[in-house]
Tab-separated table of C-alpha atoms in Angstrom:
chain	number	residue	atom	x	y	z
T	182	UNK	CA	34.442	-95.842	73.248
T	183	UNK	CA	34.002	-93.409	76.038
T	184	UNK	CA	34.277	-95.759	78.676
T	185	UNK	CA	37.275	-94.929	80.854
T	186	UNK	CA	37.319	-91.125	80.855
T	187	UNK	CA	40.640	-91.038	81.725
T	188	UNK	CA	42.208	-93.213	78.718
T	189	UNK	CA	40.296	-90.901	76.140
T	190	UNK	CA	42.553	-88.076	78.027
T	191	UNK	CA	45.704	-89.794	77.631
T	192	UNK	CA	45.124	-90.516	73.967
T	193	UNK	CA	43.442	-86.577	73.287
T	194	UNK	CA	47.405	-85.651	75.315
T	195	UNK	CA	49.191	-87.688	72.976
T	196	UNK	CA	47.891	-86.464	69.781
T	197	UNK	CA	48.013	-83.236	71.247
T	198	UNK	CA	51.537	-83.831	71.947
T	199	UNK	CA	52.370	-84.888	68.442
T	200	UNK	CA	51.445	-82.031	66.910
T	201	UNK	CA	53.734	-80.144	69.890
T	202	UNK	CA	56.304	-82.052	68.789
T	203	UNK	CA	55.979	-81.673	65.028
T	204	UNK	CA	56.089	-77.816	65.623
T	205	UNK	CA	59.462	-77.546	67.285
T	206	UNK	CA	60.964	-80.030	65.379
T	207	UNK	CA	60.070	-78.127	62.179
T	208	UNK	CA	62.073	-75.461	63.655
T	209	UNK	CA	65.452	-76.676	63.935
T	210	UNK	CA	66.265	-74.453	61.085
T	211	UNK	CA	65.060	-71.240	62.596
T	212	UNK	CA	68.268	-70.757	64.369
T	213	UNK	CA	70.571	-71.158	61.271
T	214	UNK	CA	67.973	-68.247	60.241
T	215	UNK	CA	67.931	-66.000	63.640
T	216	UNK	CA	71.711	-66.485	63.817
T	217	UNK	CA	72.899	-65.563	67.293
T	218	UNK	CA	70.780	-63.245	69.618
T	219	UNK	CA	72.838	-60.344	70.237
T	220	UNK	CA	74.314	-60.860	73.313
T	221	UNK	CA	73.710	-57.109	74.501
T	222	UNK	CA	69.965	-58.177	74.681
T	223	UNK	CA	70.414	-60.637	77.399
T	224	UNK	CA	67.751	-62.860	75.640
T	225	UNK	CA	65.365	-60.194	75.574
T	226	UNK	CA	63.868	-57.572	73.874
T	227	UNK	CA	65.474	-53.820	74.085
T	228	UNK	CA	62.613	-51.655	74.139
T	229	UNK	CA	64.248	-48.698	72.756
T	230	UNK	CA	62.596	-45.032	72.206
T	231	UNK	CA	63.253	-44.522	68.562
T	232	UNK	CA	64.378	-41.003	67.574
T	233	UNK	CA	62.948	-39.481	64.541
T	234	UNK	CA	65.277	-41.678	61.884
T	235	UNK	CA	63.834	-42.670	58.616
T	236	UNK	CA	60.795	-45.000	57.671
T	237	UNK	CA	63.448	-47.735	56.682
T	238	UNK	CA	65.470	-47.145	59.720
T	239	UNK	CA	61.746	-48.181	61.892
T	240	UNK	CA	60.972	-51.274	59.190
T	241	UNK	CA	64.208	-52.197	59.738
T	242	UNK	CA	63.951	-52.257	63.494
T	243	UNK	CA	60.945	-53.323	63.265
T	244	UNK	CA	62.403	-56.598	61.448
T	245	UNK	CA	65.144	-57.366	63.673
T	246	UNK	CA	62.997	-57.049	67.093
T	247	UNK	CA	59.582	-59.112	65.131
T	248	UNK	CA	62.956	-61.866	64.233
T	249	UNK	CA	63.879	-61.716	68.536
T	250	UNK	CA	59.886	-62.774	69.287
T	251	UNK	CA	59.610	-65.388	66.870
T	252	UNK	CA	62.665	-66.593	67.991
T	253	UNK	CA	61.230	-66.350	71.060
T	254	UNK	CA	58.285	-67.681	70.996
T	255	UNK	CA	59.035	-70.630	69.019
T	256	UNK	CA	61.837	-71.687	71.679
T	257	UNK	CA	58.957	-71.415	74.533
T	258	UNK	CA	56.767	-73.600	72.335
T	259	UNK	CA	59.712	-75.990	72.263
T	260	UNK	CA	60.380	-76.018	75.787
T	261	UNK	CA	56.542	-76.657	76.011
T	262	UNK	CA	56.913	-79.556	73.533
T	263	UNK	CA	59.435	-80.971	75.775
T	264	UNK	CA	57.514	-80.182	79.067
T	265	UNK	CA	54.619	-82.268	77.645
T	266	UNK	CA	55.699	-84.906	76.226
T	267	UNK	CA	57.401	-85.664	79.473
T	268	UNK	CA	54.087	-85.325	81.389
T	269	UNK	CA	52.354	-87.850	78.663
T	270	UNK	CA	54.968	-90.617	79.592
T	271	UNK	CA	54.554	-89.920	83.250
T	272	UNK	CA	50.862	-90.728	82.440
T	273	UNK	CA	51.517	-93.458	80.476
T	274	UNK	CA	54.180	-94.584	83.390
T	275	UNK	CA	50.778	-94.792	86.022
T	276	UNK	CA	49.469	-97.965	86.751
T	277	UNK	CA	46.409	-98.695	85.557
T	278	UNK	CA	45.370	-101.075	88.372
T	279	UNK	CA	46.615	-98.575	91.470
T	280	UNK	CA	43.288	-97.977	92.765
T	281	UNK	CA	45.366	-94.005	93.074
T	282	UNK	CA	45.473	-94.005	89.164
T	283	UNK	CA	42.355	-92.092	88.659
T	284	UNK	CA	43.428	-89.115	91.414
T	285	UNK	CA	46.821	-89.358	90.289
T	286	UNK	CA	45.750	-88.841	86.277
T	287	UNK	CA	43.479	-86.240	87.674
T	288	UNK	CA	46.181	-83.976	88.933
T	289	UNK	CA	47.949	-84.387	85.697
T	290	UNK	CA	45.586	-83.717	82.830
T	291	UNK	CA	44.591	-79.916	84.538
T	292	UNK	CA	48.019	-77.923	84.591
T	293	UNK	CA	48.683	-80.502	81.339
T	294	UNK	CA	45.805	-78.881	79.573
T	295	UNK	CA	46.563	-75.386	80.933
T	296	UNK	CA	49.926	-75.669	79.043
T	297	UNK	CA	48.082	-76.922	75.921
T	298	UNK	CA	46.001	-73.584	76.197
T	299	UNK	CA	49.408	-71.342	76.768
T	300	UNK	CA	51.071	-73.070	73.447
T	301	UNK	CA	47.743	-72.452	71.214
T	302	UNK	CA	48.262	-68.664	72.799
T	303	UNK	CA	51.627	-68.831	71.611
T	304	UNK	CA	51.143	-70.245	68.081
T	305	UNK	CA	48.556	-67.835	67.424
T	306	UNK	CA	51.359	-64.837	68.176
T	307	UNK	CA	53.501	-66.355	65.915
T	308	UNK	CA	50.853	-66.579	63.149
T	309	UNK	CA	50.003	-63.375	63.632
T	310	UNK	CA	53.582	-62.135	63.953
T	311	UNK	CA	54.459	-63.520	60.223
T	312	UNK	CA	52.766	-61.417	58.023
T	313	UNK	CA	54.161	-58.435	60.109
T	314	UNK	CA	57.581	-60.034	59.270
T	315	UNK	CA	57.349	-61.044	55.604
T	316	UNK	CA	55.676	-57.166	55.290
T	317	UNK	CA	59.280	-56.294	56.548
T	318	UNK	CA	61.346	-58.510	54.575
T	319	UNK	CA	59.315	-57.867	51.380
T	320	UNK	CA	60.042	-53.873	52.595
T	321	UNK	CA	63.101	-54.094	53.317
T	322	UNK	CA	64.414	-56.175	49.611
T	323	UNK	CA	62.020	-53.440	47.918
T	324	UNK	CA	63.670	-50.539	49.637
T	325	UNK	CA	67.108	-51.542	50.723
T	326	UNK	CA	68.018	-54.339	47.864
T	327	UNK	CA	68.192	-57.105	50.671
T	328	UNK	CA	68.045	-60.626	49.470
T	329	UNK	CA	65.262	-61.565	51.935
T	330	UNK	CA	64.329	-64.982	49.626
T	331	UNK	CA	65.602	-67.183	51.781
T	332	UNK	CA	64.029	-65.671	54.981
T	333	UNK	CA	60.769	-65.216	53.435
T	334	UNK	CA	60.496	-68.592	52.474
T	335	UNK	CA	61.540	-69.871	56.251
T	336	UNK	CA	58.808	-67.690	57.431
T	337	UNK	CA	56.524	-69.649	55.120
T	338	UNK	CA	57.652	-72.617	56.065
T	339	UNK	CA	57.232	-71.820	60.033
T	340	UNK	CA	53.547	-70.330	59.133
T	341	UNK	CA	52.866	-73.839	57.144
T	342	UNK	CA	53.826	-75.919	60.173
T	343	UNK	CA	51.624	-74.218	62.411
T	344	UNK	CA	48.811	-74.273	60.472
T	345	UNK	CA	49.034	-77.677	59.897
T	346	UNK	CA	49.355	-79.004	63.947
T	347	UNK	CA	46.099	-76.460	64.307
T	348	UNK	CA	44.293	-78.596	61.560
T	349	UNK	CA	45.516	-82.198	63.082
């Protein structure tokens, strides 16, 4: 089955790229969730010096700047998804019979797989990012009365599709 090296590369990019793909297209809700990034942020995170406020004024922040990485994070994995996939058809696009197909495939599958390796990197912050999160939310309904049901369960739902591209 092993015979042309580079086919079993294409077809180990593909399925890669399907599981990519089933990530950030799991997450078309987490924006309804995030809402709008504030705009003072610029798209990043403020790295503020707290003052001494309150336990629930920190779990709080804590909440709201954990919500900005996922956010993040799972927009980067997107733009990954999308990066990717577009190399795959490129790949697929090569002629077979170019006697440059081999070189050419070559060049493609090493920065391919290096952004395979950056997207596991990512998906493991955002698993371990979660628990942080629903510690928050739980927190912050606990202590402040929040209805965080609906968040909490988006966060489960993000966690689930993560876990499941790692196991496919």
């Amino acid at each position: 089955m092993m015979q042309n090296p580079d086919m079993t590369s294409v077809f180990l990019l593909l399925s890669a790229v399907a599981g990519v793909a089933a990530i950030y297209y799991s997450f078309g809700f987490v924006r309804q969730w995030l809402g709008q990034r504030d705009r003072a942020t610029n798209g990043t995170i403020r790295r503020a010096v707290v003052p001494d406020s309150s336990l629930d004024g920190h779990i709080a922040t804590q909440w709201t700047e954990g919500r900005l990485r996922l956010d993040f994070l799972l927009a980067l994995i997107k733009k990954l998804g999308i990066s990717l996939e577009q190399e795959v058809e490129t790949l697929r696009r090569l002629d077979h019979a170019d006697p440059l197909y081999e070189s050419e495939a070559r060049k493609m599958v090493e920065p391919t797989l290096r952004r395979f390796t950056f997207d596991r990197h990512l998906r493991d912050e955002c698993l371990a990012l979660i628990p942080f999160l629903q510690f928050c939310a739980h927190d912050l309904a606990e202590s402040q009365g929040l209805d965080m049901k609906k968040k909490l369960s988006v966060l489960a739902e993000i966690q689930a599709a993560i876990k499941l591209v790692d196991r496919g």
